[in-house]
Amino acid sequence: MPDQSGASNTEVLPAVVPAPALPVPHLTEDQLPNRRFVVFSMTVLIFGLIAAALVSWWQPMEPRAEWIWVGILLAIGFLVAEQLAVNIDVRGGVSWTISFTEIPLVIGLFVAPFQVVLAAHLAAGVGTYLARRVQDRIVYNTGVFIIEIASAFSVAALLNTTLGGLGPQWLGVLAGALAAPASSTLLALVAVHILGRRMRVGAAIRLVSRILVLGVVNASVGVVGYQVAAHIEAGWPLVLIALGGLSALYLAYSGLVREQRDLEALSEVSLIVARAGHRAAARPATGLDDTADIDIDEWQGIAHRIKDQLGAARVVIRLQLGGHGPMRAFVSGEPLPAELYTLEVSGVKADPLLRLPGSHVRHFRRSDSVPEIRQSLMRRGVDEALVVPLRSANHLLGFVEVHDKLSRWRGFGQADLRMIGTTASHLATAIDNRRLLATLRHDAYHDPLTGLLNRPGFRQAAGERLRVDPRSVVLRIDLDVLSTISDALGYAWSDRMVITAGRRLRDVLGTDVPLARLESGAFAALITDVSLEEAHAVAERLCTELSAPYPVDRLTVEAGSVIGYSSPSTIAGGHGGAEIDTNPTVALDVDTLLQRADVALRAARSSGEKVRGYLPSMGQIFLRRFQLVSQFRAALETGEVKVHYQPKVALPSRQLLGVEALVRWKHPEFGPLDPDEFVPAIEAAGLVDALTDFMLDQALVRVRKWMDRGLWLSAAVNISVRSLAEASFPDRVAERLERHRVPAELLTLELTESGVMADPQRALPVLRRLHTLGVVLAVDDFGTGYSSLAYLRQLPVDEVKIDKSFVLGMGSDLGDLAVVRSIVELGHSLSLTVVAEGVEEDIARDQLAAMGCDVAQGYLISRPLSENRLEAWLQARTTQAPGLRNETVLTLSS
């Protein structure tokens, strides 16, 4: 029988045991039982008592002295049969039990009256539950015990009376033995429904059929055994041999089932930890140790699952928070004394059970332990305990304690020790992996020299603050003379100056202010809830602090600094003045504020000032952006805006898969424009639809031309976050695919993860419609967004594109290499195609191929090319071969 003490996973045991046991469905320790189940239990008990009274009246017992010994032997038989039970899990939270219970029941039908068999059955069944401290379902099980015996004797007597002595006596006994599990199974199925558990009709039929088949086997063994023992000379030895063999078979099968259940439990625990790790990975990377941010429900669920699997009275999981401080305890089962929630694990005050070297399982019993161990067990109120440390390669992560076995007469066995040891190993590995992931994410968002945030980290941290507090000011800080120090003394000394400057900035601003090193001697900070005058004063104080001499190689170097600042709501006009920004079309995100602060910094440097706030008059760049926005539609019509294509090839086959369409604008006044300059302005002005439609049309025309030549090449087009917010966007895509007669699979739409996360509630329905249409969806610049790991599983995407900032640094930065490898493994685990952009070196291409990256794109293959130059490139750099679909396959030449 499975453990049925306290709250556990919903289990119903409609098996061939004397009474199916029904735990309440996943109740916590302080919840009341299901009221409908209580009423049902009382109904079953009352019905059983009535049935017992009627059968007793129908089949009265003649008083005999030998009935006492017969009853005792039958009770022992029932008790032994229950202890040899095999518990099997069924999908849906239902489990059932195989046992030998029909064998003593058959013998009782042959040799004893109803009253004696009922008493033996009740004594064995109820006694077992009381010994296992399972008291909340005794009413129901007692009623089922009575109904089983009553139905068995009733069916046996009715069949024998109906046959009138024409058939053998054992036929009625066999039918009666089968009536017992049939009645208990039907009651258990009703109880499953009352407890709110769903079970399909087909599953119920299969369950009943299996129970009846096993009942036939057990009842037949009992009948044959009795007939042999009673009617064949010296038949008892044969019966004992047969029963011994059958017992061995059952026990072997029980071991196999236990291993299967242990594997399921390990899988479930691993999934729980993995889900917790994904959620932790989705949170902003603020420190090196991510294990301090523990999800209570997840770890409580792990404790519950271990408790249920081992049939224990209590499971305690202790975890070290952040690698220091007291351990956090998660308890499932019987309450733990309050003083045991926080225990010392080292030193003279350490708890004896927790002073454990190594990582193997310890089994402690109160009866044979040394005094200090016995005292520790008594403090916990237990007779025995399994304790296993959770260790990584370098330090202790926590402990798992399992207290008192409830589901067997004996205590914990070797199978339990193997189970908890393997589970602890999985938990320790999972926790260590979370620490590694936290380290990788920290390195991705922090400057390795100073430990401050880097640009992506500052964008993430400051963006959160800006959404909460509009009274924020971004400071851009430049440290001078670094180039002079580098040229004279080397980069090591300039690096030391940068580290010292970072410490001084942190001392002035405090630990709560987002502070980043952008590059070289350039820093950025975001101060919140300040006026412009207060921000100006802070900037002057920073200049004063940074101007203090720096000791460099037995010299004292004075380094000046210049600071510019800008605010989302007001634009500083010199010291003390302010002007309202009257340009509502420009979204003041972190990058925009940094850009404006940089404009103010350059203005301060050119005027010889130390601190300067941004003024609209400084923003000639914004005037240029306005000109670009106003001239964009005309540029589309006159052909100034064109599409260039950058090829993408498969790794390692070098097969040309398609191209990415990239916009280019050759302005008559400003010359060739960088897309990063005019695309954000066009998006902010609401003209992105015109650009998107233009890019789609040009790309699909190009794909159609290739198809007419037998080339099956795809085209990728970048889409804006504004397109994802429009419900009509999938219809526009579908109309263009139909107009150009291009299959949806040859069009890839690339979206940035930050764009999706800006408004996931509006973006996800649009993405799902595009996915249903058959368009390939790719997440661009993957690895730079703040929520990619949390939402990636929810996004209906087919590809992830690793941001080129990680790919470019692979050859020289082990951190970038680790991040790229993690993204490749993550993408493949989610069945996504992984594309690496920014491949500029052979070594990067080879490393990506070794990792299993699917597609490469970058200058190593080709720069973005105009349409004519692309055709020339195809002829010069690729070879043609027939494909599987009668198309022409292009392969990049060596």
PDB file of C-alpha atoms in Angstrom, residues 499-509 515 542 544-551 557 559:
ATOM      1  CA  ILE A 499      38.537  50.916 -11.603  1.00  0.00           C
ATOM      2  CA  THR A 500      39.326  53.681  -9.111  1.00  0.00           C
ATOM      3  CA  ALA A 501      37.011  56.103 -10.896  1.00  0.00           C
ATOM      4  CA  GLY A 502      34.220  53.526 -10.803  1.00  0.00           C
ATOM      5  CA  ARG A 503      34.663  53.092  -7.044  1.00  0.00           C
ATOM      6  CA  ARG A 504      34.559  56.852  -6.481  1.00  0.00           C
ATOM      7  CA  LEU A 505      31.372  57.151  -8.524  1.00  0.00           C
ATOM      8  CA  ARG A 506      29.799  54.314  -6.561  1.00  0.00           C
ATOM      9  CA  ASP A 507      30.773  55.873  -3.233  1.00  0.00           C
ATOM     10  CA  VAL A 508      29.072  59.148  -4.166  1.00  0.00           C
ATOM     11  CA  LEU A 509      25.961  57.720  -5.818  1.00  0.00           C
ATOM     12  CA  LEU A 515      25.912  52.787 -12.747  1.00  0.00           C
ATOM     13  CA  LEU A 542      31.003  63.735  -9.050  1.00  0.00           C
ATOM     14  CA  THR A 544      34.985  67.086  -7.726  1.00  0.00           C
ATOM     15  CA  GLU A 545      35.419  63.500  -6.572  1.00  0.00           C
ATOM     16  CA  LEU A 546      36.837  62.355  -9.896  1.00  0.00           C
ATOM     17  CA  SER A 547      39.308  65.228 -10.051  1.00  0.00           C
ATOM     18  CA  ALA A 548      41.141  63.994  -6.942  1.00  0.00           C
ATOM     19  CA  PRO A 549      44.681  62.765  -7.834  1.00  0.00           C
ATOM     20  CA  TYR A 550      45.192  59.148  -8.909  1.00  0.00           C
ATOM     21  CA  PRO A 551      48.378  57.348  -7.782  1.00  0.00           C
ATOM     22  CA  VAL A 557      47.968  61.927 -12.003  1.00  0.00           C
ATOM     23  CA  ALA A 559      42.359  63.434 -14.407  1.00  0.00           C
TER      24      ALA A 559
END
